[in-house]
Amino acid sequence: MESEADRHLNRLIQRLNDGDPEAANELFPLVLDDLRQRARRALRRHPRNHTLQPTALLNEAYLKLVERSKLSVRDRGHFIEIASKAMEWILIDHARSKNRKKRTPIELDSLVDYYETHSIDILDLHQALEEMAGTLPVLARVVRMRYFGGADERTIAETLGISTRTVQRHWHAAREWLQVKMSQ
């Protein structure tokens, strides 16, 4: 059963979809804490010496989202997916601009068990995800939402319209695919 808060959120999303610029200003505070936690989780996977802070990442993601003239969002989960993608691009842009010649390693933590103790470059990961998206788009969406957006299995399942068990299977398959790809 949908709560009053969920109904209010859905009304704001509909207004956002209809092009109401004030809807983004009202929507952002409602998802701020959730997005701030996701930004913190995303940045934990990066070297401690990076200069991007969670608040800056979150603010840049928000600006990217509201800059779009018409943002088509289905629901909260889809909004989180879009915000995850925005945070991914910000992190990629940050890595590119800061390290034109020097690549920045990141820890993949739980993404690929093999790489828990090995460093991998965020730009290499991004390139691998782009390749995955070309052939296995659902797996790439799962990785992006979980890795860059910090979404849990339930949120991913709701957003993609699949079961949490299917999300788990996709996550396992994506980890294996990335392990093979990143070790080449």
C-alpha positions as a Markdown table, in Angstrom:
| # | Residue | x | y | z |
|---|---|---|---|---|
| 1 | Met | 0.0 | 0.0 | 0.0 |
| 2 | Glu | 1.3 | 3.4 | -1.0 |
| 3 | Ser | 2.0 | 5.8 | 1.9 |
| 4 | Glu | 1.1 | 9.5 | 1.8 |
| 5 | Ala | 4.8 | 10.3 | 1.4 |
| 6 | Asp | 5.0 | 8.0 | -1.6 |
| 7 | Arg | 1.9 | 9.6 | -3.2 |
| 8 | His | 3.4 | 13.1 | -2.6 |
| 9 | Leu | 6.7 | 11.9 | -4.1 |
| 10 | Asn | 4.9 | 10.5 | -7.1 |
| 11 | Arg | 2.9 | 13.7 | -7.6 |
| 12 | Leu | 6.2 | 15.7 | -7.6 |
| 13 | Ile | 7.7 | 13.2 | -10.1 |
| 14 | Gln | 4.7 | 13.7 | -12.4 |
| 15 | Arg | 5.1 | 17.5 | -12.1 |
| 16 | Leu | 8.8 | 17.1 | -12.9 |
| 17 | Asn | 7.9 | 15.0 | -16.0 |
| 18 | Asp | 5.4 | 17.7 | -17.0 |
| 19 | Gly | 8.3 | 20.3 | -17.0 |
| 20 | Asp | 7.5 | 22.1 | -13.8 |
| 21 | Pro | 10.9 | 23.5 | -12.6 |
| 22 | Glu | 9.6 | 24.0 | -9.0 |
| 23 | Ala | 9.0 | 20.2 | -8.7 |
| 24 | Ala | 12.8 | 19.5 | -8.8 |
| 25 | Asn | 13.2 | 22.0 | -5.9 |
| 26 | Glu | 10.5 | 20.3 | -3.9 |
| 27 | Leu | 11.6 | 16.7 | -4.8 |
| 28 | Phe | 15.3 | 17.2 | -3.9 |
| 29 | Pro | 14.9 | 17.7 | -0.2 |
| 30 | Leu | 12.7 | 14.5 | 0.0 |
| 31 | Val | 15.5 | 12.3 | -1.5 |
| 32 | Leu | 18.4 | 14.3 | -0.1 |
| 33 | Asp | 19.3 | 12.0 | 2.8 |
| 34 | Asp | 19.0 | 8.9 | 0.6 |
| 35 | Leu | 21.2 | 10.5 | -2.1 |
| 36 | Arg | 23.8 | 11.8 | 0.4 |
| 37 | Gln | 24.2 | 8.2 | 1.8 |
| 38 | Arg | 24.6 | 6.9 | -1.8 |
| 39 | Ala | 27.2 | 9.6 | -2.6 |
| 40 | Arg | 29.2 | 8.7 | 0.6 |
| 41 | Arg | 29.1 | 5.0 | -0.4 |
| 42 | Ala | 30.2 | 5.8 | -4.0 |
| 43 | Leu | 33.1 | 7.9 | -2.8 |
| 44 | Arg | 34.3 | 5.2 | -0.3 |
| 45 | Arg | 35.3 | 3.2 | -3.3 |
| 46 | His | 37.8 | 5.8 | -4.3 |
| 47 | Pro | 41.3 | 6.7 | -3.0 |
| 48 | Arg | 41.3 | 8.7 | 0.2 |
| 49 | Asn | 43.3 | 11.5 | -1.6 |
| 50 | His | 40.5 | 12.5 | -4.0 |
| 51 | Thr | 39.2 | 16.0 | -3.6 |
| 52 | Leu | 35.6 | 15.4 | -4.4 |
| 53 | Gln | 33.4 | 15.3 | -1.2 |
| 54 | Pro | 29.9 | 13.7 | -0.9 |
| 55 | Thr | 28.2 | 17.1 | -0.7 |
| 56 | Ala | 30.0 | 18.3 | -3.8 |
| 57 | Leu | 29.1 | 15.1 | -5.7 |
| 58 | Leu | 25.5 | 15.3 | -4.6 |
| 59 | Asn | 25.3 | 19.0 | -5.6 |
| 60 | Glu | 26.8 | 18.4 | -9.0 |
| 61 | Ala | 24.5 | 15.4 | -9.6 |
| 62 | Tyr | 21.5 | 17.6 | -8.6 |
| 63 | Leu | 22.6 | 20.3 | -11.0 |
| 64 | Lys | 23.0 | 17.7 | -13.8 |
| 65 | Leu | 19.5 | 16.5 | -13.1 |
| 66 | Val | 17.8 | 19.8 | -13.1 |
| 67 | Glu | 19.7 | 21.1 | -16.1 |
| 68 | Arg | 17.8 | 18.7 | -18.3 |
| 69 | Ser | 14.9 | 20.5 | -19.8 |
| 70 | Lys | 12.5 | 17.5 | -19.5 |
| 71 | Leu | 13.5 | 14.7 | -17.1 |
| 72 | Ser | 11.3 | 11.7 | -17.6 |
| 73 | Val | 11.1 | 9.8 | -14.3 |
| 74 | Arg | 8.8 | 6.9 | -13.5 |
| 75 | Asp | 9.2 | 6.6 | -9.8 |
| 76 | Arg | 11.6 | 6.9 | -6.8 |
| 77 | Gly | 13.7 | 3.9 | -7.9 |
| 78 | His | 14.0 | 5.3 | -11.4 |
| 79 | Phe | 15.0 | 8.7 | -10.0 |
| 80 | Ile | 17.7 | 6.9 | -7.9 |
| 81 | Glu | 18.9 | 5.1 | -11.1 |
| 82 | Ile | 19.1 | 8.4 | -13.0 |
| 83 | Ala | 20.9 | 10.0 | -10.0 |
| 84 | Ser | 23.3 | 7.0 | -9.9 |
| 85 | Lys | 24.2 | 7.6 | -13.6 |
| 86 | Ala | 24.7 | 11.3 | -13.0 |
| 87 | Met | 27.1 | 10.5 | -10.1 |
| 88 | Glu | 28.9 | 8.0 | -12.3 |
| 89 | Trp | 29.5 | 10.7 | -15.0 |
| 90 | Ile | 30.6 | 13.2 | -12.4 |
| 91 | Leu | 33.2 | 10.8 | -11.0 |
| 92 | Ile | 34.3 | 9.9 | -14.5 |
| 93 | Asp | 34.7 | 13.6 | -15.4 |
| 94 | His | 36.5 | 14.3 | -12.2 |
| 95 | Ala | 38.9 | 11.4 | -12.8 |
| 96 | Arg | 39.5 | 12.6 | -16.3 |
| 97 | Ser | 40.1 | 16.2 | -15.5 |
| 98 | Lys | 42.3 | 15.5 | -12.4 |
| 99 | Asn | 44.4 | 12.8 | -13.9 |
| 100 | Arg | 44.8 | 13.5 | -17.6 |
| 101 | Lys | 48.1 | 11.6 | -17.5 |
| 102 | Lys | 48.0 | 9.7 | -14.3 |
| 103 | Arg | 45.2 | 7.2 | -13.8 |
| 104 | Thr | 43.4 | 7.0 | -10.4 |
| 105 | Pro | 43.0 | 3.5 | -9.0 |
| 106 | Ile | 39.9 | 2.6 | -7.0 |
| 107 | Glu | 39.1 | -0.4 | -4.9 |
| 108 | Leu | 36.2 | -2.5 | -6.4 |
| 109 | Asp | 35.4 | -3.8 | -2.9 |
| 110 | Ser | 32.5 | -6.2 | -3.3 |
| 111 | Leu | 32.0 | -5.6 | -7.0 |
| 112 | Val | 34.4 | -8.3 | -8.1 |
| 113 | Asp | 35.8 | -10.6 | -5.3 |
| 114 | Tyr | 39.0 | -11.1 | -7.1 |
| 115 | Tyr | 39.7 | -7.4 | -7.1 |
| 116 | Glu | 39.0 | -6.8 | -3.4 |
| 117 | Thr | 42.7 | -6.4 | -2.9 |
| 118 | His | 43.7 | -5.1 | -6.3 |
| 119 | Ser | 43.3 | -1.6 | -7.6 |
| 120 | Ile | 41.5 | -0.8 | -10.8 |
| 121 | Asp | 41.1 | 2.5 | -12.6 |
| 122 | Ile | 37.6 | 4.1 | -12.6 |
| 123 | Leu | 38.0 | 5.0 | -16.3 |
| 124 | Asp | 38.7 | 1.3 | -17.1 |
| 125 | Leu | 35.7 | 0.3 | -15.1 |
| 126 | His | 33.6 | 2.8 | -17.0 |
| 127 | Gln | 34.8 | 1.6 | -20.3 |
| 128 | Ala | 34.0 | -2.0 | -19.3 |
| 129 | Leu | 30.5 | -0.9 | -18.2 |
| 130 | Glu | 29.9 | 0.8 | -21.5 |
| 131 | Glu | 30.9 | -2.4 | -23.3 |
| 132 | Met | 28.7 | -4.4 | -21.0 |
| 133 | Ala | 25.8 | -2.0 | -21.7 |
| 134 | Gly | 26.1 | -2.7 | -25.4 |
| 135 | Thr | 25.5 | -6.5 | -25.0 |
| 136 | Leu | 24.1 | -6.9 | -21.5 |
| 137 | Pro | 22.3 | -3.7 | -20.7 |
| 138 | Val | 20.3 | -5.0 | -17.7 |
| 139 | Leu | 23.5 | -6.2 | -16.0 |
| 140 | Ala | 25.1 | -2.8 | -16.6 |
| 141 | Arg | 22.1 | -1.1 | -15.1 |
| 142 | Val | 22.4 | -3.3 | -12.0 |
| 143 | Val | 26.1 | -2.6 | -11.6 |
| 144 | Arg | 25.6 | 1.2 | -12.0 |
| 145 | Met | 22.8 | 1.4 | -9.6 |
| 146 | Arg | 24.5 | -0.8 | -7.0 |
| 147 | Tyr | 28.1 | 0.5 | -7.4 |
| 148 | Phe | 27.7 | 4.1 | -8.3 |
| 149 | Gly | 24.3 | 4.7 | -6.7 |
| 150 | Gly | 24.6 | 2.5 | -3.7 |
| 151 | Ala | 21.1 | 1.0 | -4.3 |
| 152 | Asp | 20.1 | -2.1 | -2.5 |
| 153 | Glu | 18.7 | -5.2 | -4.2 |
| 154 | Arg | 15.1 | -4.3 | -3.4 |
| 155 | Thr | 15.4 | -0.8 | -4.9 |
| 156 | Ile | 17.0 | -2.2 | -8.1 |
| 157 | Ala | 14.4 | -4.9 | -8.4 |
| 158 | Glu | 11.5 | -2.4 | -8.1 |
| 159 | Thr | 13.2 | 0.0 | -10.6 |
| 160 | Leu | 13.8 | -2.7 | -13.2 |
| 161 | Gly | 10.5 | -4.5 | -12.5 |
| 162 | Ile | 12.2 | -7.8 | -11.7 |
| 163 | Ser | 12.6 | -10.0 | -8.6 |
| 164 | Thr | 15.3 | -9.5 | -6.0 |
| 165 | Arg | 16.5 | -13.0 | -6.8 |
| 166 | Thr | 16.9 | -12.0 | -10.5 |
| 167 | Val | 18.9 | -8.9 | -9.3 |
| 168 | Gln | 21.1 | -11.3 | -7.3 |
| 169 | Arg | 21.7 | -13.5 | -10.4 |
| 170 | His | 22.4 | -10.4 | -12.6 |
| 171 | Trp | 24.8 | -9.1 | -10.0 |
| 172 | His | 26.6 | -12.4 | -9.8 |
| 173 | Ala | 26.8 | -12.6 | -13.7 |
| 174 | Ala | 28.0 | -9.0 | -13.9 |
| 175 | Arg | 30.7 | -9.6 | -11.4 |
| 176 | Glu | 32.0 | -12.6 | -13.3 |
| 177 | Trp | 31.8 | -10.7 | -16.6 |
| 178 | Leu | 33.7 | -7.8 | -15.2 |
| 179 | Gln | 36.3 | -10.1 | -13.6 |
| 180 | Val | 37.0 | -11.7 | -16.9 |
| 181 | Lys | 37.0 | -8.3 | -18.8 |
| 182 | Met | 39.1 | -6.5 | -16.3 |
| 183 | Ser | 41.8 | -9.3 | -16.1 |
| 184 | Gln | 42.4 | -9.2 | -19.8 |
